[in-house]
Amino acid sequence: MTAAVSLITLLIILGSSIAVAAGMGLTGVLLNQFYSSMPMTRILGELTWSTTSNFILTAIPFYIMFGEILLRSGIAERMYSSLMQWLSWLPGGLMHSNVGACALFGSVSGSSVATAATIGVVAMGEIDKHKYNEPLFLGTLAAGGTLGILIPPSINMIIYGVMTDTSVPKLYLAGFLPGFILTVLFSLTVLIACIWKPHWGGNKIETSWEERIRTLPDLLPPLVLLAIVIGSIFYGVATATEAAAVGIVGALAITAWRGRLSLVMLRDVCEATVRTTAMVVAILIGAFFLNVIIQTIGLTQQLSRLITMYQLSPVQVLMAVIALYLVLGTFMEELSMMISTIPITTPLMVQAGYDSVWYGILIVLLIQTAMISPPFGINLFVIQGIRGRGKLTDVEKGSAPFVIALLIMIAMICIWPEIVMWAPRMFG
Amino acid sequence: MQRLQAMAAGISRVGAIVGGALLLIASIVICIDITLRYTISKTLGGADELSGYALAIASAWGLSAAVLTRSHIRIDTVYVRVRSRVRAALDMLSLAALIFFFSLVTYYAWGVFKQSWTSDSHSLSEIQMPLILPQGLWVAGLAFFVVVCVLLLARGLTAFLAGDLDGLFALIGSKSAVAEAQEEVINVEKAFAQEREEKEREEREQERKP
């Protein structure tokens, strides 16, 4: 009963377009009034202070800042031209470079929107130049962009890790192999589509080994940053949070080397970082408070009792959770969807016997799917925004094959959990 | 009232930039700390603690910058499907909810600050930071956010009563995800404009050479 009332309250409040941060806080206050004799609002001050001055959470602004600097460093365009030399011989041409560039940029960026926007802006001019099938080309960018949160670093993994008490370095380790497989799956999707309909693949692009070798150094900056950030975590030199700080300094060095460092640029970086950070932190404050209330009124226990009562098997619980996210993902904003649901779903999944690291990767894959599922998919909007012509349906249509690729990936990690778990087990 | 809002916007922008600068400095201090730790096995001590304070202060001051640019996330599935008068009402409701919840947060945050003040608390670390310093800046940022929200609500209400719904949406309306995406794109394009220019210049120069 409590569970039903709580969920309905939350749905009504969030559904009435109240700012998500305030909506979750408000739900917490209301539930506390109804179901608990303890006035838990009193903890709000201490909770907010301890949450926002938590060193682990500084990873969030650090990775956001890292991305903002990279964006202004001018590495993306050169990286893309180089990948164009290396990957465009495949059937589907530049669309493979799109996927590859997204994966590479995703390995230094922790955000899917930033990845899609950056590579999207660089690549968009090529559609007309080489006569690609427009929807499919747009689809590679929208879907490729989602790799930003699966391939570490990842802002979503940090938020998940903090909220569910899961090790962020382990989540990072776990993300690599699925990230690699998914990149290959996306490329395969393009390959199959272009073997089936060869004219979708556009004109052949002239490349030469000489050019390939010449542009090779342009791939270095992202690879070096990747090596520094991820390497320092895995060799134990730095924690996941410290590594983000190292990334910032590295990105600044590259920006300076490219002659891009200026006070105006730094000011823009600071302003953009703080605005995005505050927005995320506001939601986290609301969510942490709601989380405490949920625990005090025993909501999770109620739900698990329900599961025992109906004798749901772990597989059934898993299916229910996946179905829930696929439905929510079609209309809910992705970040709020994740933050408002994981405090409830994670304990359930862990109780059903699933590892919280594995579940974290599953959540990330489900969020990626949500990002390119209409009607609400943030990456669809980003790509349509860059394109600035035609209809959104083109992007939706072009992304559909990649939704299937994502579903295959989700099925794969459900059938073979080792894809996710071997790395954290080996190195963790 | 417009002047007040412009002033608030100015203050929150400075707050955001200073907050960002604190984070940037924190990241540099962390790097120095790591380097020292691995070369001469010494640490500056307190680098992580300081970046925690930077986050608390930056995010408290960033809240107002976010509400002024209408960046706080709202779920607009229903919102986009109702008449504009209802939408305006929802906008004011959202702001009222922000004021309600963050007044509570600020009120109890003030309690935390006062506690540190009266007991003269210092952090339990080498640097023994007097907690009233970061907590004072933090509470001030939260309180400023509430003030800005009240100001926006007052302006929104005035616009609503005057029948100026478009004016209200421009102030406090929910930014559609599409508009949000558009902004991100403009940001990226702005960042790339310079690169393009440079490249073109290089190409022109190369053409001239032979």
XYZ file of C-alpha atoms in Angstrom:
638
model
C 0.000 0.000 0.000
C 2.696 2.484 1.064
C 4.640 1.514 -2.026
C 1.729 2.226 -4.336
C 0.931 5.565 -2.681
C 4.580 6.634 -2.782
C 5.057 5.806 -6.431
C 1.794 7.461 -7.438
C 2.655 10.608 -5.456
C 6.063 10.791 -7.107
C 4.586 10.208 -10.562
C 1.914 12.886 -10.135
C 4.360 15.446 -8.795
C 7.047 14.816 -11.415
C 4.399 14.459 -14.132
C 3.056 17.921 -13.398
C 6.400 19.273 -14.617
C 7.591 20.440 -11.212
C 11.383 20.775 -11.312
C 12.665 17.242 -10.663
C 14.878 18.296 -7.750
C 12.022 20.006 -5.916
C 9.580 17.261 -6.923
C 11.608 14.512 -5.285
C 12.180 16.631 -2.204
C 8.490 17.433 -1.982
C 7.543 13.772 -2.324
C 9.946 13.035 0.505
C 8.370 15.685 2.717
C 4.854 14.435 1.989
C 5.661 10.750 2.569
C 7.391 11.695 5.778
C 4.228 13.506 6.938
C 1.986 10.547 6.123
C 3.994 7.562 7.173
C 6.507 8.494 9.790
C 6.307 10.052 13.197
C 9.893 11.267 12.995
C 10.291 14.733 11.438
C 13.037 13.769 9.028
C 13.173 17.188 7.352
C 15.481 18.141 10.205
C 18.317 16.177 8.601
C 18.121 18.250 5.393
C 20.890 20.647 6.392
C 23.377 18.005 7.451
C 22.436 15.769 4.505
C 22.917 18.544 1.963
C 26.246 19.574 3.455
C 27.647 16.063 3.666
C 26.425 15.218 0.174
C 27.698 18.296 -1.604
C 31.023 18.477 0.202
C 31.649 14.793 -0.495
C 34.987 14.400 -2.256
C 33.798 11.468 -4.389
C 31.063 13.634 -5.861
C 33.552 16.278 -6.978
C 34.164 13.812 -9.801
C 30.925 15.118 -11.319
C 32.016 18.743 -11.857
C 35.537 17.564 -12.710
C 34.383 15.352 -15.561
C 31.937 18.006 -16.737
C 34.752 20.549 -16.744
C 37.071 18.088 -18.491
C 34.476 17.748 -21.264
C 33.941 21.505 -21.529
C 37.683 22.066 -21.949
C 38.057 19.244 -24.500
C 35.231 20.728 -26.493
C 37.136 23.986 -26.795
C 40.539 22.360 -27.348
C 40.044 21.674 -31.035
C 41.033 17.998 -30.895
C 37.741 16.603 -32.215
C 37.948 17.785 -35.823
C 41.485 16.549 -36.412
C 40.658 13.260 -34.746
C 37.685 12.846 -37.053
C 39.659 13.539 -40.234
C 42.207 10.988 -39.184
C 39.586 8.331 -38.460
C 38.069 9.144 -41.837
C 41.346 8.022 -43.428
C 41.431 4.831 -41.430
C 37.840 3.604 -41.409
C 36.061 4.877 -44.518
C 37.082 1.972 -46.778
C 34.382 -0.190 -45.134
C 30.948 -0.412 -46.806
C 29.171 2.498 -45.154
C 32.215 4.731 -45.382
C 32.211 7.647 -43.008
C 29.453 6.149 -40.894
C 32.100 3.879 -39.401
C 34.263 6.890 -38.705
C 31.255 8.399 -36.921
C 30.931 5.381 -34.649
C 34.691 5.156 -34.140
C 35.058 8.859 -33.395
C 32.194 8.685 -30.902
C 33.797 5.717 -29.166
C 37.158 7.457 -29.018
C 35.693 10.745 -27.846
C 33.474 8.814 -25.429
C 36.577 7.349 -23.874
C 37.621 10.801 -22.721
C 34.163 12.290 -22.238
C 31.730 11.234 -19.544
C 28.617 12.526 -21.244
C 26.564 11.218 -24.146
C 25.068 14.544 -25.097
C 28.500 16.149 -25.317
C 29.817 13.241 -27.397
C 26.891 13.320 -29.835
C 27.035 17.115 -30.115
C 30.791 17.272 -30.670
C 31.096 14.508 -33.259
C 27.766 15.533 -34.771
C 28.949 19.066 -35.496
C 32.185 17.771 -37.004
C 30.537 15.146 -39.194
C 27.329 16.816 -40.330
C 28.801 18.543 -43.372
C 29.772 15.193 -44.897
C 26.231 13.931 -45.593
C 25.704 16.015 -48.701
C 29.319 15.907 -49.789
C 29.255 12.135 -50.107
C 25.531 11.462 -50.638
C 24.887 9.184 -47.684
C 21.498 7.845 -46.724
C 20.623 10.692 -44.416
C 18.597 8.913 -41.699
C 21.180 6.170 -41.244
C 24.015 8.676 -41.107
C 22.157 10.655 -38.432
C 21.447 7.410 -36.588
C 25.157 6.576 -36.339
C 25.730 9.945 -34.665
C 22.811 9.752 -32.220
C 23.579 6.144 -31.287
C 27.358 6.537 -31.366
C 27.040 9.477 -29.001
C 25.435 7.291 -26.353
C 28.772 5.447 -26.058
C 29.954 8.469 -24.070
C 28.439 7.150 -20.845
C 29.275 3.468 -21.348
C 32.953 3.842 -22.141
C 34.625 5.258 -19.030
C 34.843 7.889 -17.718
C 31.131 8.257 -17.199
C 29.161 10.809 -15.193
C 26.224 8.415 -14.954
C 28.412 5.678 -13.473
C 29.677 8.084 -10.813
C 26.136 9.060 -9.843
C 25.104 5.397 -9.784
C 28.176 4.466 -7.773
C 27.590 7.148 -5.161
C 23.879 6.506 -4.817
C 24.164 2.736 -4.524
C 27.509 2.506 -2.759
C 29.181 0.702 -5.645
C 32.870 1.113 -6.481
C 33.279 3.586 -9.351
C 36.630 2.139 -10.561
C 34.957 -1.282 -10.753
C 32.116 0.186 -12.787
C 34.685 1.800 -15.086
C 36.515 -1.491 -15.533
C 33.220 -3.213 -16.210
C 32.267 -0.666 -18.881
C 35.217 -1.233 -21.207
C 34.387 -4.563 -22.809
C 30.656 -3.840 -23.307
C 31.695 -0.462 -24.724
C 34.009 -2.137 -27.200
C 31.476 -4.809 -28.176
C 28.730 -2.233 -28.612
C 30.990 -0.120 -30.854
C 31.551 -3.196 -33.023
C 27.802 -3.960 -32.990
C 27.020 -0.414 -34.153
C 29.572 -0.750 -36.946
C 28.155 -4.138 -37.893
C 24.701 -2.568 -38.095
C 26.015 -0.031 -40.611
C 27.837 -2.788 -42.493
C 24.750 -4.982 -42.786
C 22.564 -2.050 -43.831
C 25.038 -0.989 -46.509
C 25.604 -4.479 -47.874
C 21.839 -4.827 -48.093
C 21.377 -1.381 -49.716
C 24.772 -0.424 -51.211
C 23.636 3.052 -52.320
C 23.117 4.021 -48.663
C 26.849 3.951 -48.207
C 27.584 7.087 -50.228
C 30.514 7.850 -52.511
C 33.843 6.229 -52.090
C 36.310 8.420 -50.255
C 39.853 8.595 -51.584
C 42.395 7.669 -48.968
C 46.046 6.807 -49.108
C 48.495 5.185 -46.766
C 50.568 8.304 -46.896
C 47.642 10.390 -45.604
C 46.825 7.765 -43.011
C 50.283 7.868 -41.549
C 50.431 11.644 -41.758
C 47.209 12.119 -39.770
C 48.057 9.490 -37.194
C 49.379 12.040 -34.644
C 45.909 13.642 -34.582
C 44.618 10.534 -32.831
C 47.197 10.962 -30.106
C 45.663 13.657 -27.864
C 42.532 11.670 -26.966
C 44.556 8.467 -26.603
C 47.095 10.137 -24.349
C 44.349 11.640 -22.193
C 42.634 8.270 -22.035
C 45.885 6.632 -20.993
C 46.482 9.235 -18.294
C 42.971 9.247 -16.840
C 42.175 5.547 -16.991
C 45.758 4.419 -16.476
C 46.124 6.383 -13.275
C 42.972 4.776 -11.864
C 43.969 1.213 -12.711
C 47.547 1.504 -11.605
C 46.289 2.864 -8.317
C 48.112 6.170 -8.757
C 44.863 8.103 -8.401
C 41.263 7.505 -7.409
C 38.487 7.915 -9.981
C 37.927 11.444 -8.703
C 41.580 12.425 -8.688
C 41.928 11.032 -12.194
C 39.314 13.525 -13.371
C 41.435 16.335 -11.930
C 44.436 14.936 -13.798
C 42.305 14.901 -16.934
C 41.479 18.585 -16.512
C 45.111 19.540 -16.245
C 45.972 17.306 -19.228
C 43.194 18.807 -21.328
C 44.353 22.296 -20.364
C 47.870 21.399 -21.471
C 46.606 20.222 -24.859
C 44.480 23.342 -25.222
C 47.482 25.513 -24.441
C 49.616 23.558 -26.918
C 47.008 24.198 -29.601
C 47.090 27.873 -28.697
C 43.527 27.921 -27.472
C 43.985 28.791 -23.843
C 42.560 32.201 -22.939
C 40.819 33.864 -20.039
C 37.555 34.091 -21.967
C 37.738 30.389 -22.710
C 38.391 29.578 -19.036
C 35.534 31.839 -17.943
C 33.126 30.079 -20.316
C 34.330 26.711 -19.073
C 33.785 27.691 -15.428
C 30.338 29.104 -16.007
C 29.082 26.173 -18.064
C 30.538 23.650 -15.618
C 28.935 25.201 -12.562
C 25.530 25.550 -14.171
C 25.407 21.909 -15.233
C 26.858 20.747 -11.927
C 24.289 22.669 -9.895
C 21.495 21.155 -11.919
C 22.760 17.631 -11.269
C 23.511 18.306 -7.601
C 20.033 19.801 -7.046
C 18.477 16.555 -8.239
C 20.899 14.559 -6.096
C 19.902 16.515 -2.971
C 16.221 15.784 -3.637
C 16.995 12.144 -4.401
C 19.178 11.548 -1.345
C 16.480 12.990 0.884
C 13.758 10.894 -0.744
C 16.056 7.897 -0.416
C 16.311 8.385 3.360
C 12.531 8.692 3.657
C 12.015 5.567 1.543
C 14.281 3.668 3.902
C 12.632 4.941 7.074
C 9.151 4.022 5.907
C 10.358 0.599 4.791
C 9.309 0.870 1.198
C 11.999 -1.357 -0.256
C 11.220 -4.132 2.221
C 7.581 -3.898 1.192
C 8.452 -4.282 -2.443
C 10.705 -7.252 -1.759
C 7.958 -8.862 0.305
C 5.695 -8.407 -2.678
C 8.218 -10.178 -4.852
C 8.467 -13.096 -2.410
C 4.698 -13.244 -2.136
C 4.217 -13.621 -5.855
C 7.240 -15.940 -5.959
C 8.914 -14.016 -8.732
C 12.105 -15.639 -9.959
C 15.241 -13.483 -10.432
C 14.755 -13.667 -14.188
C 11.201 -12.388 -13.873
C 12.370 -9.512 -11.668
C 15.041 -8.711 -14.255
C 12.519 -8.754 -17.088
C 10.160 -6.508 -15.125
C 12.943 -4.009 -14.435
C 14.098 -3.951 -18.064
C 10.498 -3.479 -19.227
C 10.035 -0.655 -16.700
C 13.065 1.252 -18.011
C 12.197 0.700 -21.657
C 8.755 2.219 -20.998
C 9.976 5.063 -18.760
C 12.772 5.782 -21.217
C 10.400 6.668 -24.015
C 9.022 9.730 -22.252
C 11.212 10.597 -19.291
C 14.314 12.728 -19.239
C 17.180 10.250 -18.868
C 19.102 11.681 -15.929
C 16.009 12.162 -13.771
C 14.792 8.707 -14.754
C 18.006 7.173 -13.489
C 18.292 9.184 -10.274
C 14.653 8.777 -9.268
C 14.519 5.024 -9.819
C 17.824 3.441 -8.810
C 17.285 3.872 -5.058
C 14.305 1.517 -5.443
C 15.374 -0.865 -8.191
C 18.966 -1.474 -7.090
C 18.165 -3.034 -3.677
C 15.548 -5.214 -5.373
C 17.995 -6.453 -7.979
C 20.727 -7.068 -5.436
C 18.290 -9.011 -3.304
C 17.327 -11.062 -6.338
C 20.995 -12.034 -6.549
C 22.402 -9.695 -9.182
C 25.737 -7.959 -8.693
C 25.440 -4.182 -8.264
C 28.334 -3.571 -10.685
C 26.614 -5.664 -13.324
C 23.319 -3.902 -12.675
C 25.053 -0.526 -13.042
C 26.176 -1.443 -16.558
C 22.694 -2.718 -17.386
C 21.241 0.622 -16.225
C 23.713 2.527 -18.390
C 22.747 0.427 -21.435
C 19.058 1.029 -20.710
C 19.691 4.776 -20.429
C 21.548 4.684 -23.740
C 18.515 2.994 -25.281
C 16.263 5.661 -23.769
C 18.441 8.388 -25.266
C 17.625 7.290 -28.793
C 14.053 6.038 -28.294
C 11.306 8.403 -29.453
C 9.381 10.458 -28.506
C 11.777 11.624 -25.788
C 15.395 10.864 -26.585
C 17.859 13.607 -25.815
C 20.398 12.487 -28.434
C 17.735 12.529 -31.141
C 17.119 16.192 -30.319
C 20.812 17.001 -30.275
C 21.418 15.499 -33.711
C 18.287 17.064 -35.186
C 19.423 20.375 -33.672
C 22.770 20.178 -35.471
C 21.163 19.151 -38.721
C 18.774 22.096 -38.619
C 16.616 20.898 -41.512
C 14.014 18.234 -42.281
C 12.031 16.319 -39.697
C 12.917 14.676 -36.402
C 11.397 11.435 -37.714
C 14.429 10.987 -39.992
C 16.711 10.802 -36.965
C 14.258 8.485 -35.187
C 14.083 6.205 -38.207
C 17.855 6.150 -38.611
C 18.358 5.345 -34.919
C 15.935 2.420 -34.914
C 18.486 -0.179 -36.128
C 20.819 0.919 -33.338
C 18.078 0.503 -30.745
C 17.986 -3.116 -31.908
C 21.776 -3.324 -31.546
C 21.438 -1.998 -27.992
C 18.739 -4.548 -27.171
C 21.025 -7.304 -28.491
C 23.790 -5.953 -26.258
C 21.425 -5.983 -23.254
C 20.432 -9.568 -24.043
C 24.114 -10.494 -24.346
C 25.061 -9.235 -20.898
C 22.007 -10.970 -19.425
C 22.951 -14.288 -21.004
C 26.714 -13.904 -20.456
C 27.186 -11.681 -17.373
C 30.909 -12.411 -17.669
C 31.165 -9.813 -20.452
C 30.676 -7.254 -17.699
C 32.185 -9.034 -14.731
C 35.473 -10.485 -15.947
C 37.387 -7.212 -15.910
C 36.397 -6.112 -12.379
C 37.168 -9.654 -11.235
C 40.534 -9.788 -12.964
C 41.806 -6.358 -11.976
C 39.410 -5.129 -9.310
C 11.837 44.674 -10.530
C 13.595 44.175 -13.836
C 16.629 45.980 -12.431
C 16.599 43.668 -9.438
C 16.566 40.660 -11.728
C 19.424 41.989 -13.825
C 21.370 42.508 -10.624
C 20.562 38.987 -9.460
C 21.683 37.633 -12.829
C 24.950 39.530 -12.509
C 25.596 38.243 -9.015
C 24.763 34.663 -9.893
C 27.019 34.806 -12.936
C 29.921 35.997 -10.814
C 29.035 33.289 -8.275
C 29.150 30.663 -11.006
C 32.459 31.850 -12.417
C 34.083 32.047 -8.988
C 32.663 28.611 -8.109
C 34.081 27.211 -11.336
C 37.426 28.825 -10.668
C 37.480 27.192 -7.211
C 36.910 23.806 -8.847
C 39.623 24.478 -11.408
C 42.084 25.427 -8.681
C 41.071 22.355 -6.685
C 41.859 20.120 -9.654
C 45.288 21.684 -10.068
C 46.022 21.273 -6.345
C 44.993 17.616 -6.581
C 47.432 17.088 -9.464
C 50.262 18.662 -7.508
C 49.305 16.484 -4.570
C 49.411 13.295 -6.653
C 52.765 14.262 -8.133
C 54.258 14.947 -4.715
C 52.803 11.720 -3.361
C 54.474 9.658 -6.058
C 57.777 11.440 -6.286
C 58.779 12.355 -2.748
C 55.931 10.488 -0.935
C 54.659 13.631 0.704
C 51.233 15.171 0.434
C 50.003 18.700 0.756
C 47.170 17.354 2.852
C 43.605 18.485 2.527
C 43.421 18.684 -1.267
C 40.388 16.424 -1.362
C 38.768 18.215 1.544
C 39.191 21.563 -0.199
C 37.702 20.290 -3.439
C 34.712 19.031 -1.452
C 34.187 22.560 -0.162
C 34.615 23.891 -3.701
C 31.833 21.586 -4.882
C 29.477 22.594 -2.056
C 30.031 26.305 -2.676
C 29.997 26.078 -6.479
C 26.823 24.007 -6.597
C 24.987 26.232 -4.100
C 25.826 29.351 -6.137
C 25.191 27.554 -9.428
C 21.586 26.816 -8.447
C 20.548 30.413 -9.114
C 22.469 30.558 -12.393
C 20.613 27.406 -13.432
C 17.159 28.739 -12.523
C 17.843 32.030 -14.302
C 18.716 30.170 -17.499
C 15.770 27.816 -16.925
C 18.137 24.844 -16.832
C 16.598 22.890 -13.950
C 15.268 19.664 -15.396
C 11.507 19.253 -15.590
C 9.552 16.427 -17.148
C 7.369 18.050 -19.742
C 5.400 15.104 -21.142
C 2.146 16.565 -19.815
C 3.330 20.171 -19.894
C 3.593 20.386 -23.673
C 0.107 18.962 -24.117
C -1.958 21.441 -22.084
C -3.329 24.910 -22.830
C -0.963 27.813 -22.324
C -2.787 29.155 -19.256
C -2.414 25.793 -17.544
C 1.202 25.714 -18.617
C 1.775 29.108 -17.034
C 0.175 27.829 -13.824
C 2.469 24.780 -13.879
C 5.488 27.036 -14.330
C 4.550 28.982 -11.220
C 3.798 25.774 -9.343
C 7.239 24.426 -10.219
C 8.878 27.573 -8.937
C 6.773 27.491 -5.780
C 7.898 23.899 -5.183
C 11.531 24.932 -5.635
C 11.010 27.742 -3.128
C 9.315 25.403 -0.653
C 11.896 22.627 -0.752
C 14.972 24.818 -0.913
C 13.677 27.089 1.864
C 13.613 23.984 4.021
C 17.103 23.059 2.874
C 18.376 26.588 3.509
C 16.692 26.790 6.907
C 18.320 23.588 8.142
C 21.581 24.479 6.389
C 21.564 27.666 8.442
C 21.244 25.418 11.496
C 24.352 23.514 10.422
C 26.226 26.781 9.962
C 25.079 28.157 13.329
C 26.143 24.957 15.045
C 29.646 25.270 13.566
C 29.694 28.927 14.610
C 28.732 28.399 18.241
C 30.947 25.372 18.775
C 33.771 26.849 16.663
C 34.083 23.583 14.719
C 37.157 22.744 12.728
C 37.492 19.898 10.277
C 39.143 16.738 11.583
C 42.133 16.907 9.285
C 45.610 18.358 9.052
C 44.407 21.679 7.742
C 41.791 22.044 10.517
C 39.596 24.246 8.401
C 37.234 26.392 10.467
C 33.959 25.053 9.076
C 32.134 28.375 9.211
C 34.161 29.554 6.223
C 32.993 27.072 3.578
C 29.631 26.612 5.252
C 29.012 30.350 5.352
C 29.591 30.701 1.606
C 27.476 27.607 1.038
C 24.483 28.843 3.059
C 24.735 32.255 1.405
C 24.529 30.585 -2.028
C 21.472 28.556 -1.013
C 19.745 31.598 0.464
C 20.517 33.622 -2.642
C 18.923 30.882 -4.737
C 15.687 31.096 -2.733
C 15.670 34.887 -3.064
C 16.140 34.645 -6.832
C 13.292 32.109 -7.048
C 10.964 34.402 -5.079
C 11.907 37.292 -7.327
C 11.231 35.212 -10.448
C 7.911 34.026 -9.073
C 6.877 37.605 -8.320
C 7.799 38.663 -11.837
C 6.061 35.629 -13.321
C 2.924 36.371 -11.332
C 2.921 39.999 -12.467
C 3.250 38.867 -16.071
C 0.462 36.330 -15.566
C -1.910 38.924 -14.101
C -1.105 41.305 -16.935
C -1.997 38.523 -19.356
C 1.526 38.461 -20.769
C 1.931 34.679 -21.035
C 4.846 34.832 -23.480
C 6.686 37.080 -21.083
C 6.068 34.534 -18.341
C 7.349 31.626 -20.458
C 10.477 33.573 -21.332
C 11.123 34.060 -17.621
C 10.190 30.777 -16.009
C 8.781 28.465 -18.687
C 10.060 24.927 -19.011
C 12.709 24.852 -21.660
C 11.770 22.066 -24.012
C 14.344 19.334 -24.422
C 14.598 20.368 -28.035
C 15.589 23.891 -27.031
C 17.988 22.411 -24.515
C 19.625 20.314 -27.223
C 19.746 23.338 -29.495
C 21.701 25.265 -26.880
C 24.216 22.475 -26.503
C 24.689 22.473 -30.248
C 25.192 26.240 -30.400
C 27.807 25.880 -27.684
C 29.723 23.271 -29.640
C 29.468 25.211 -32.871
C 30.759 28.312 -31.157
C 33.719 26.363 -29.866
C 34.453 25.029 -33.341
C 34.105 28.287 -35.229
C 37.647 29.243 -34.339
C 39.042 25.917 -35.472
C 37.322 26.240 -38.841
C 38.695 29.722 -39.404
C 42.200 28.595 -38.616
C 41.938 25.635 -40.927
C 40.681 27.786 -43.770
C 43.489 30.237 -43.238
C 46.019 27.413 -43.330
C 44.511 26.093 -46.528
C 44.581 29.505 -48.150
C 48.202 29.919 -47.229
C 49.065 26.529 -48.662
C 47.337 27.415 -51.914
C 49.326 30.581 -52.165
C 52.678 28.852 -51.686
C 53.109 27.058 -55.025
